[in-house]
Coordinates of C-alpha atoms and ligand atoms in Angstrom, one line a residue:
X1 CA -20.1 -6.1 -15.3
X2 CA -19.2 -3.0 -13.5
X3 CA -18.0 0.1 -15.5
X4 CA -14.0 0.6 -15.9
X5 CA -15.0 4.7 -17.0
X6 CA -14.4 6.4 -13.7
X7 CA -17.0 8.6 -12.8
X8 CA -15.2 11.3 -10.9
X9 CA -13.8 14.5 -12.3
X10 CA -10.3 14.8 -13.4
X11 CA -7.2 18.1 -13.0
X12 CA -8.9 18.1 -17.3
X13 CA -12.3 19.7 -15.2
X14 CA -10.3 22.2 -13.4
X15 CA -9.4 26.1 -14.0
X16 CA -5.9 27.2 -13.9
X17 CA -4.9 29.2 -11.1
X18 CA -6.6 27.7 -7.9
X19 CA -5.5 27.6 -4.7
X20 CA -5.5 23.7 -4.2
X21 CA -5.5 20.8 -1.1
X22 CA -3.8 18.0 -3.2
X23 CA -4.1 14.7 -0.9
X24 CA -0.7 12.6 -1.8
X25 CA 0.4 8.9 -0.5
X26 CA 4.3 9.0 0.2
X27 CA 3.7 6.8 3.1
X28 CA 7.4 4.9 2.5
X29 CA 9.6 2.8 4.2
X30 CA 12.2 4.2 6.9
X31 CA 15.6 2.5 7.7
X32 CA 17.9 3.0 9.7
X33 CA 15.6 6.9 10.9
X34 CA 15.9 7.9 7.3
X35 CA 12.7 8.0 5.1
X36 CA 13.1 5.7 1.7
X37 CA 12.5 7.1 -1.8
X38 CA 9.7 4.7 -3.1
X39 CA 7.8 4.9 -6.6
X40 CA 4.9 6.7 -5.0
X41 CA 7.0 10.3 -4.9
X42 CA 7.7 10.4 -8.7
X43 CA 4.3 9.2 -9.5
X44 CA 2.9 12.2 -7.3
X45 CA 5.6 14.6 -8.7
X46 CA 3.9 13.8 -11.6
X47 CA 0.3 15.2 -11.1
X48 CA 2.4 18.5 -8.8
X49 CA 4.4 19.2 -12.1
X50 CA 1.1 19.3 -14.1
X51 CA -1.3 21.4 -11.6
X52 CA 2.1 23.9 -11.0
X53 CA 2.4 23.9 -14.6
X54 CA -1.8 25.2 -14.9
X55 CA -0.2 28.0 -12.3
X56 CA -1.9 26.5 -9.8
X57 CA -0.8 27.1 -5.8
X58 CA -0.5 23.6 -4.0
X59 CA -0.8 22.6 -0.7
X60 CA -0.1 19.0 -0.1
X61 CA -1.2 16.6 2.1
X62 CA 0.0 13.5 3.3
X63 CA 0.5 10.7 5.9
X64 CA 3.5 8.5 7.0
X65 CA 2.9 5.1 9.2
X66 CA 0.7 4.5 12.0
X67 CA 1.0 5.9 15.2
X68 CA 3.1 3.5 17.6
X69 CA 5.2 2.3 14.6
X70 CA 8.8 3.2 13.9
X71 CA 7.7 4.3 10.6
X72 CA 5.6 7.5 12.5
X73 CA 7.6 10.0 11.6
X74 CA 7.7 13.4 9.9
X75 CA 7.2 14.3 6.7
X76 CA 10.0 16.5 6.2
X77 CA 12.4 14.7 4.7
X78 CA 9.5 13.7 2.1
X79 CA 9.9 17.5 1.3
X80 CA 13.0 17.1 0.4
X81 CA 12.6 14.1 -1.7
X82 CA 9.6 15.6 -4.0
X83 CA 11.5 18.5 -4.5
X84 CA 14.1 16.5 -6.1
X85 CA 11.6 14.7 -8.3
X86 CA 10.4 18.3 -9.3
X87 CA 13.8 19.9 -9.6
X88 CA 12.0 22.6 -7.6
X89 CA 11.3 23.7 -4.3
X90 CA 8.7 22.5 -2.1
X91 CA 8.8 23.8 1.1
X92 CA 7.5 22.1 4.3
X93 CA 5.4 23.8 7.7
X94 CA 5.7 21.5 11.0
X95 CA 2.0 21.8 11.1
X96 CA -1.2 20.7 9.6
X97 CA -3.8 22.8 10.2
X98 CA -3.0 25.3 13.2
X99 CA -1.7 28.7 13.3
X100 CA 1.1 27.9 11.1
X101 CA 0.1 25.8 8.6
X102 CA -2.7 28.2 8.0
X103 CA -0.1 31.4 7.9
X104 CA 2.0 29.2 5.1
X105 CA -1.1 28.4 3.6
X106 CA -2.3 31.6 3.1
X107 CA 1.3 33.0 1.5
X108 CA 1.0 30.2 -1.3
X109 CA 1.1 32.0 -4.9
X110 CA 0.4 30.5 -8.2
X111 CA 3.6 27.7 -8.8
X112 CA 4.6 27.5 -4.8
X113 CA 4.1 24.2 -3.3
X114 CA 4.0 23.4 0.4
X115 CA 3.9 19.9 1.8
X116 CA 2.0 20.2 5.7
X117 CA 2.9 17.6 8.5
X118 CA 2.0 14.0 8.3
X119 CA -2.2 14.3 8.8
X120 CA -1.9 11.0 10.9
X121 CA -0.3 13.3 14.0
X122 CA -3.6 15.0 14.0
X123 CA -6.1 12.8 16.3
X124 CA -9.6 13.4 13.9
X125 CA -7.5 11.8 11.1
X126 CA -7.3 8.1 11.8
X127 CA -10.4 6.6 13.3
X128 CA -12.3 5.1 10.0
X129 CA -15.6 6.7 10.5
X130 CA -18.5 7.8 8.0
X131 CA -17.4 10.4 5.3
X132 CA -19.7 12.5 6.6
X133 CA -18.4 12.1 10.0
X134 CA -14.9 12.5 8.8
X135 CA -16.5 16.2 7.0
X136 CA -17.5 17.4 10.2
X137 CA -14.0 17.5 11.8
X138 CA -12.4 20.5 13.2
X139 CA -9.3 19.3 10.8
X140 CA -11.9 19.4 7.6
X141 CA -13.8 22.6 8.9
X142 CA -10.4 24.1 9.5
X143 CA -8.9 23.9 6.3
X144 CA -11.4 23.9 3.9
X145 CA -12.3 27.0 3.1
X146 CA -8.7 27.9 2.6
X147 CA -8.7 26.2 -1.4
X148 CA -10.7 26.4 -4.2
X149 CA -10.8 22.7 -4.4
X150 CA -9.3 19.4 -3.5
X151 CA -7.3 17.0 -5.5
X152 CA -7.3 13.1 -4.1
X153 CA -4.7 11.6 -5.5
X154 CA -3.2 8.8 -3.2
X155 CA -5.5 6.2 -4.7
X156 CA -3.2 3.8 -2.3
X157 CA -4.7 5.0 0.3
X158 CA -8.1 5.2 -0.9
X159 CA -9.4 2.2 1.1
X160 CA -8.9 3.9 4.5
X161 CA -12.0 5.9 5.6
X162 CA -9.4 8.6 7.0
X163 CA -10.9 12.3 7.3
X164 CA -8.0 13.4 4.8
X165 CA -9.4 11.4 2.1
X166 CA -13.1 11.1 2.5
X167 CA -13.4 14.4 4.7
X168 CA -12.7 17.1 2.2
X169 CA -14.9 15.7 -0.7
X170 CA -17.8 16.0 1.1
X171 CA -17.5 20.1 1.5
X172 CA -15.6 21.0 -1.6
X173 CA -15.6 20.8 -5.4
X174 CA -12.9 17.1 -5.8
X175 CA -11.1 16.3 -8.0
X176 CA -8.9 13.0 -9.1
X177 CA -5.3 13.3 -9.9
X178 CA -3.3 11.5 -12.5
X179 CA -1.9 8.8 -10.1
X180 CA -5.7 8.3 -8.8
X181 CA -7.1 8.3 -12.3
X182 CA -4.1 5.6 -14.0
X183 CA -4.6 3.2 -11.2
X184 CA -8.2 3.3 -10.6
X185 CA -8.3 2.9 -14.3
X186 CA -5.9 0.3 -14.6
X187 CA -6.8 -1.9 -11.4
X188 CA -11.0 -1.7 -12.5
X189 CA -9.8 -3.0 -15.9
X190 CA -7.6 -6.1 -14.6
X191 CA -10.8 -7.5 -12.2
X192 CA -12.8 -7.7 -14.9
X193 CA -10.0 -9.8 -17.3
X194 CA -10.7 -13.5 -17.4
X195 CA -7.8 -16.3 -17.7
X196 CA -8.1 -19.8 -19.3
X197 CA -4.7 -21.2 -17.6
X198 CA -3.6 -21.2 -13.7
X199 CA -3.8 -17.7 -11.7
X200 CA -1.7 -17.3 -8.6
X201 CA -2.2 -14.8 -6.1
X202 CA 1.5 -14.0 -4.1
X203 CA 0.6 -12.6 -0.6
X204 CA 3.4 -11.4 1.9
X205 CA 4.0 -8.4 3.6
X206 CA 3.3 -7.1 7.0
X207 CA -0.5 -6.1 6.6
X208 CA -2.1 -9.4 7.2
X209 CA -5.2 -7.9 8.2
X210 CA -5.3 -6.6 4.8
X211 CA -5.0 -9.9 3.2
X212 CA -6.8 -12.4 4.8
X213 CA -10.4 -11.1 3.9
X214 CA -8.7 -11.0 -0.1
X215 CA -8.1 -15.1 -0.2
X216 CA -12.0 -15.7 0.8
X217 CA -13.3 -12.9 -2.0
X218 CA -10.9 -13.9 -4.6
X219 CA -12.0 -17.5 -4.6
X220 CA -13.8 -17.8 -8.0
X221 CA -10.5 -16.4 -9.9
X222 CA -7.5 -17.6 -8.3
X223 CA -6.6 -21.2 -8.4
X224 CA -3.8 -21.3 -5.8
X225 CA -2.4 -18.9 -3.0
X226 CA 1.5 -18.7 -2.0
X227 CA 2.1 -16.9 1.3
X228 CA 5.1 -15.8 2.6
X229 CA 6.3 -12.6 5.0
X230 CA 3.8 -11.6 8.2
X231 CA 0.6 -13.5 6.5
X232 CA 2.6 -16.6 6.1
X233 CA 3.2 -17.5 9.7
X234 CA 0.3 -16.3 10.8
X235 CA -1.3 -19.3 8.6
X236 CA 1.4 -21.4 10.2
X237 CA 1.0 -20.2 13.3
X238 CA -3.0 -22.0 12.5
X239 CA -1.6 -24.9 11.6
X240 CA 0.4 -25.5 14.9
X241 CA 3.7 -25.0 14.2
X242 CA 5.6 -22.3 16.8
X243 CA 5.9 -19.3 14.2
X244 CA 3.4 -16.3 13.9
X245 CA 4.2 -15.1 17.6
X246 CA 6.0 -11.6 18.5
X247 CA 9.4 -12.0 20.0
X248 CA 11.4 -9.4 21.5
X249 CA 11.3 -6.0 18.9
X250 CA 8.8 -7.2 16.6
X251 CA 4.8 -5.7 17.2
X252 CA 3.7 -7.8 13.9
X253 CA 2.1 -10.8 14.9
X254 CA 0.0 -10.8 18.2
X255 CA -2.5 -8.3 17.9
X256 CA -3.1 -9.4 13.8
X257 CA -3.5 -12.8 15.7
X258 CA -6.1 -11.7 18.1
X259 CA -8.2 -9.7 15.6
X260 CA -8.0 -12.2 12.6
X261 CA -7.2 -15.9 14.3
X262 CA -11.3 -17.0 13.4
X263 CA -11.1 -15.8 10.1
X264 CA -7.2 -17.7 9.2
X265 CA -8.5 -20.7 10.9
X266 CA -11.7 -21.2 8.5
X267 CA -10.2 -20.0 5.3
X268 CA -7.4 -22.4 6.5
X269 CA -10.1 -25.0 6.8
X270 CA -11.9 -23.9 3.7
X271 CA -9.7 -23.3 1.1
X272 CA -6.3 -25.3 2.9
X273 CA -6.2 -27.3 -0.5
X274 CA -5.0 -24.0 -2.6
X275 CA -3.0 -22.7 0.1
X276 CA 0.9 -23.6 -0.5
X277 CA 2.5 -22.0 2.8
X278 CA 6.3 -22.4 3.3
X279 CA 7.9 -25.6 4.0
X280 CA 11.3 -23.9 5.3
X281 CA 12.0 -20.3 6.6
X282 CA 15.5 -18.3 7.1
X283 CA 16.5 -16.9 9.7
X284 CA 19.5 -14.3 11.1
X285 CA 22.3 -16.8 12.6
X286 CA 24.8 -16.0 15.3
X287 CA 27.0 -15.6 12.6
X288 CA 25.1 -12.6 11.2
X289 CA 24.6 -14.9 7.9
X290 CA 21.7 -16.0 6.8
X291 CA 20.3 -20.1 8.1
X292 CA 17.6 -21.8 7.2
X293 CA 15.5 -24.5 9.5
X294 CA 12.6 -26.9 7.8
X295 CA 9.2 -25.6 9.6
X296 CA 8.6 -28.8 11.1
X297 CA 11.9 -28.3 13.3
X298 CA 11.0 -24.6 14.0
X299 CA 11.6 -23.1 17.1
X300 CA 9.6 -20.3 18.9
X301 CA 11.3 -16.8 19.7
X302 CA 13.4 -16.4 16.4
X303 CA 12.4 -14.0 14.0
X304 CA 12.2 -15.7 10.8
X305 CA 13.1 -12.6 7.9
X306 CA 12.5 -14.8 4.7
X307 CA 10.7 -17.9 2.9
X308 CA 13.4 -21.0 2.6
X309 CA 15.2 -21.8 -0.4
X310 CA 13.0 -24.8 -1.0
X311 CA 10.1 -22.6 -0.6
X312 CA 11.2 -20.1 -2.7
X313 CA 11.9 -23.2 -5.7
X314 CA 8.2 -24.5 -5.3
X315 CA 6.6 -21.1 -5.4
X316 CA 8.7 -19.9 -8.6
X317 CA 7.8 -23.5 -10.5
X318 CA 4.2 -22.7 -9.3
X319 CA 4.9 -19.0 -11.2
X320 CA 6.4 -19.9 -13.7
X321 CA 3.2 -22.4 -14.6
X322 CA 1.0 -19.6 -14.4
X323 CA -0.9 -17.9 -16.8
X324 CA -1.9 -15.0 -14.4
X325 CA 0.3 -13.8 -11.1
X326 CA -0.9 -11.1 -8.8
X327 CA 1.8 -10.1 -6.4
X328 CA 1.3 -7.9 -3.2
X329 CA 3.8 -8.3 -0.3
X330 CA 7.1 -9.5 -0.1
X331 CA 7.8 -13.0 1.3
X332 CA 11.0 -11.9 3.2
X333 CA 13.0 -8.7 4.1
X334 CA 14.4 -8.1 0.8
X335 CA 15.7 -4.9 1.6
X336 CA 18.2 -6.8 3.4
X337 CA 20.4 -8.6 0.5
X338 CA 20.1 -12.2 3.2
X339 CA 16.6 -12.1 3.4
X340 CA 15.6 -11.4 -0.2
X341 CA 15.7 -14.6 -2.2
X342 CA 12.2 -15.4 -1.8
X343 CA 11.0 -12.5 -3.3
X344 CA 13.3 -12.3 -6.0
X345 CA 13.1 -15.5 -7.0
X346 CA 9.2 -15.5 -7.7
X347 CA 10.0 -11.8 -9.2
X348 CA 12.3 -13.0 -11.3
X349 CA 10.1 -16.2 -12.1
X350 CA 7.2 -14.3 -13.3
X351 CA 9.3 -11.7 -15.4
X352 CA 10.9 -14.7 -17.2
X353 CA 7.6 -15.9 -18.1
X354 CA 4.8 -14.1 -20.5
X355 CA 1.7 -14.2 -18.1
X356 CA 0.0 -11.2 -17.3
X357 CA 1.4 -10.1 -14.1
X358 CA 0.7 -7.4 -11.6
X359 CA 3.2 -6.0 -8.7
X360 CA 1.7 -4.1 -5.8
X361 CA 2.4 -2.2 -2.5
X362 CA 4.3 0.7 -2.4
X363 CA 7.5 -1.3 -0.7
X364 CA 7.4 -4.1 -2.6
X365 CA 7.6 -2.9 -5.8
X366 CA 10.8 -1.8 -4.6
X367 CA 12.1 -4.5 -5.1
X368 CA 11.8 -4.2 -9.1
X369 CA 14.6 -1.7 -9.5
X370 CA 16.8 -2.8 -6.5
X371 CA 17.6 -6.6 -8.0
X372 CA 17.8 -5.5 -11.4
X373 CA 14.4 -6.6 -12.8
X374 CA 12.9 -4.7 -15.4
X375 CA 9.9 -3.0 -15.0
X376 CA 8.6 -3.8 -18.7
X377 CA 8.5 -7.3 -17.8
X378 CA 5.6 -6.7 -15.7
X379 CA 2.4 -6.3 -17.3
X380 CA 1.2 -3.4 -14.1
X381 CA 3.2 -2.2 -11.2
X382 CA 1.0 -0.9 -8.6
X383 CA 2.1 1.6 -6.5
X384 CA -0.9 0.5 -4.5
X385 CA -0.9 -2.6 -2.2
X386 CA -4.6 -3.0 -0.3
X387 CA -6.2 -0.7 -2.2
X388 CA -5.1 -2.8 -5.6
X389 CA -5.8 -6.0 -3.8
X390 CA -9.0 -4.8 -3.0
X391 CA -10.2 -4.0 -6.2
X392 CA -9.3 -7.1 -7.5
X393 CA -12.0 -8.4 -5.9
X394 CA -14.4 -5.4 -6.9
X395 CA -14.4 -4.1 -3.3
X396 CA -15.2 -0.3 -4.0
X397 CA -12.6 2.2 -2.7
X398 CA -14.5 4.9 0.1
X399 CA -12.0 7.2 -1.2
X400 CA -12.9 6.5 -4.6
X401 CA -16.7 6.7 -4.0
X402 CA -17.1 10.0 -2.4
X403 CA -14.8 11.6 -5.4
X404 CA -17.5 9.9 -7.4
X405 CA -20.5 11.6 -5.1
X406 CA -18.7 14.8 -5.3
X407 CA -18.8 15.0 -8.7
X408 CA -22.5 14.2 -8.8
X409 CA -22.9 16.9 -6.6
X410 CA -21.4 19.3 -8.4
Ligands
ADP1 N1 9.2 -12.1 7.7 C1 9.2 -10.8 7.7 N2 9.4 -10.1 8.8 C2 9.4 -8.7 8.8 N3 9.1 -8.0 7.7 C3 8.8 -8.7 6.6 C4 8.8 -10.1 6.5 N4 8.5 -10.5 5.3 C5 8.3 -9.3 4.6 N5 8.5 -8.2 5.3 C6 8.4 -6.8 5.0 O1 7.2 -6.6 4.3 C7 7.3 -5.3 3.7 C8 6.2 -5.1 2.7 O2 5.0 -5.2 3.4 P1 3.8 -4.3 3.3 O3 4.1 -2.9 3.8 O4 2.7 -5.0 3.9 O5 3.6 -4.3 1.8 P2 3.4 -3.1 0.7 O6 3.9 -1.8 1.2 O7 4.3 -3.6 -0.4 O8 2.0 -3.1 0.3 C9 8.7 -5.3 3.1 O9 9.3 -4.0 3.3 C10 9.4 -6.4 3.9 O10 10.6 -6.0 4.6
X15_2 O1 1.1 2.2 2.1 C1 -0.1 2.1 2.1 O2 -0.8 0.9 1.9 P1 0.0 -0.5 1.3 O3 1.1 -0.8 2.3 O4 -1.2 -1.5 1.4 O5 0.4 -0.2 -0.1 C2 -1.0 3.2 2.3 O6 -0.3 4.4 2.5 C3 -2.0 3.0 3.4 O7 -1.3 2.9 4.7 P2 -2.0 2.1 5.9 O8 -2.1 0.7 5.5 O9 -1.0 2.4 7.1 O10 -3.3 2.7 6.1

């Protein structure tokens, strides 16, 4: 059984006073142009208060969507919304490591912190490469020798092989935050808990990719699988019924399709038995209000926004007989008050309930304040989505294991 005790070193191991690269994961939803508050910023306003409050200077870095999306946007409104969280300042530079992101960089003083520009605008961040690759980047090269050390602590992003988060560890002294060392902690402990009753796994979302490899890996612990949101109807979409395709301003489906069809059609195949997919999906009527339409009778080019309300009743009784849930993804666009009984209701099914419960993914545990539910009726909410789901099945984290390497280094 593997160890729960990280390995890395904590903000306990460092000296006050440092100049610091502290890696963050605000990566949040945006509507409507404007960037969401999610429970990632206060988390992270968490570990800034505590390093500002060891007079440490802080530079922070951070990413928001992927390049294409609508979500790609800047980071300065995240600025703003940490420095709410901190009832201070934190000011923001357009740049992330040219001319003047190094000028702000180098006018930090003990208590100032600086957010740069979303690290995803720079081309060396994203392709996942070797850490040592990543090290070797004019990005890495670039900034590192402008800190005393580097702080991970966007443990949610630790599964990506990006060269913000597996870069600087190889070529400075790392460090773990708070946020990094709670969940890491917290998510180790749960894969190694065993249950005597029914576990469920609830998987929805739009990050099928991320998914899909968790249902084979996860086999020997959970009994059944509901799936709902972007996962969902891609499984459907195996099955042969005419959902799972893009239509006209949606960029979820076809390419997760092409990668990923193989692998849906033989866990399909393999484990169809403990797969419950939905029997009915909703959908936006001309009306504006919210219809519904059995998945038999489905129709290709609508976009379907949420699980049906018979869906949503089998997948709560399945909850609700549980002894174990594990959440990550929403089955519908809850943020949109027609779209969100699915998720609720299996929220809401599982907080009624005394299993052992887990909530992850930075936007779906949105949806714990915004319908009311309690968080305390949950035993963890993850602020993490693939990198919790991944631990579950004792995948270790890259961003995790070159903390860990630092610190042997050291
Ligand atoms: N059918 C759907 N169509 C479009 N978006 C969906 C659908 N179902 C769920 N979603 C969206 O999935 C998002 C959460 O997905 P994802 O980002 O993968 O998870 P998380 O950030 O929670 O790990 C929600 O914001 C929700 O709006
Ligand atoms: O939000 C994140 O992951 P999550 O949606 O799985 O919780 C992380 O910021 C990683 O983002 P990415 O999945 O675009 O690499």
């Amino acid at each position: 059984m593997s160890t729960t005790t990280p390995t890395f070193q904590t903000i306990d191991d460092l000296e006050p006073g440092q100049q610091l690269l502290v890696r963050i994961d605000v990566n949040a939803p945006v509507e409507d142009g404007a960037v969401q508050d999610n429970r990632r910023f206060a988390r992270h306003a968490d570990t800034v208060a505590e390093l500002l409050a060891d007079d440490h200077a802080v530079a922070l870095l951070a990413h928001q969507g992927r390049p294409g999306r609508d979500t790609f946007v800047s980071l300065e409104e995240h600025a703003d919304i940490l420095a709410d969280h901190l009832g201070r300042e934190v000011a923001f530079v357009d740049d992330t490591f040219g001319d003047d992101a190094l000028e702000a960089i180098g006018g930090l003083e003990s208590g100032d912190v600086l957010l740069l520009e979303n690290a995803r605008m720079c081309d060396e961040e994203l392709p996942e490469e070797d850490p040592d690759e990543k090290a070797d980047t004019e990005f890495v090269r670039t900034l590192a020798p402008e800190f005393d050390a580097y702080v991970n602590d966007a443990y949610s992003a630790a599964h990506r092989s990006h060269a913000s988060l597996v870069g600087f560890p190889r070529v400075m002294d790392a460090y773990a935050g708070r946020v990094m060392e709670t969940e890491y902690t917290a998510n180790s402990a749960i894969q190694q808990r065993e249950f005597d009753g029914p576990v469920t796994m609830v998987l929805g979302g739009t990050k099928a990719e991320d998914l899909i490899p968790v249902i084979e890996e996860v086999d020997d612990t959970v009994d059944r699988f509901c799936l709902g949101g972007i996962v969902g109807e891609l499984f459907l979409r195996a099955e042969g019924h005419d959902v799972g395709y893009d239509v006209e301003g949606t960029e979820f489906f076809d390419h997760q399709w092409e990668n990923h069809a193989d692998t849906i059609e033989r866990v399909l195949e393999e484990y169809g038995d403990r797969l419950n997919l939905a029997s009915d999906l909703a959908y936006e009527a001309e009306s504006d209000e919210r219809a519904e339409r059995t998945v038999s009778d489905i129709e290709k080019g609508t976009s379907y926004l949420d699980v049906g309300t018979d869906t949503a009743e089998e997948y709560a009784d399945l909850v609700a007989e549980s002894e174990a849930v594990f959440v990550k993804g929403a089955l519908g666009v809850f943020e949109d008050e027609r779209f969100a009984d699915g998720t609720v209701e299996v929220l809401s099914a599982i907080a009624e309930t005394d299993c052992f419960s887990v909530v992850g993914g930075g936007d779906t545990s949105r949806a714990i304040p915004m319908y009311d539910l309690e968080e305390d009726d949950f035993s963890h909410v993850s602020v993490a989505g693939g990198a919790y789901v991944r631990a579950l099945t004792g995948e270790r984290l890259v961003g995790v294991e070159t903390l860990e390497a630092a610190a042997d280094s050291a």
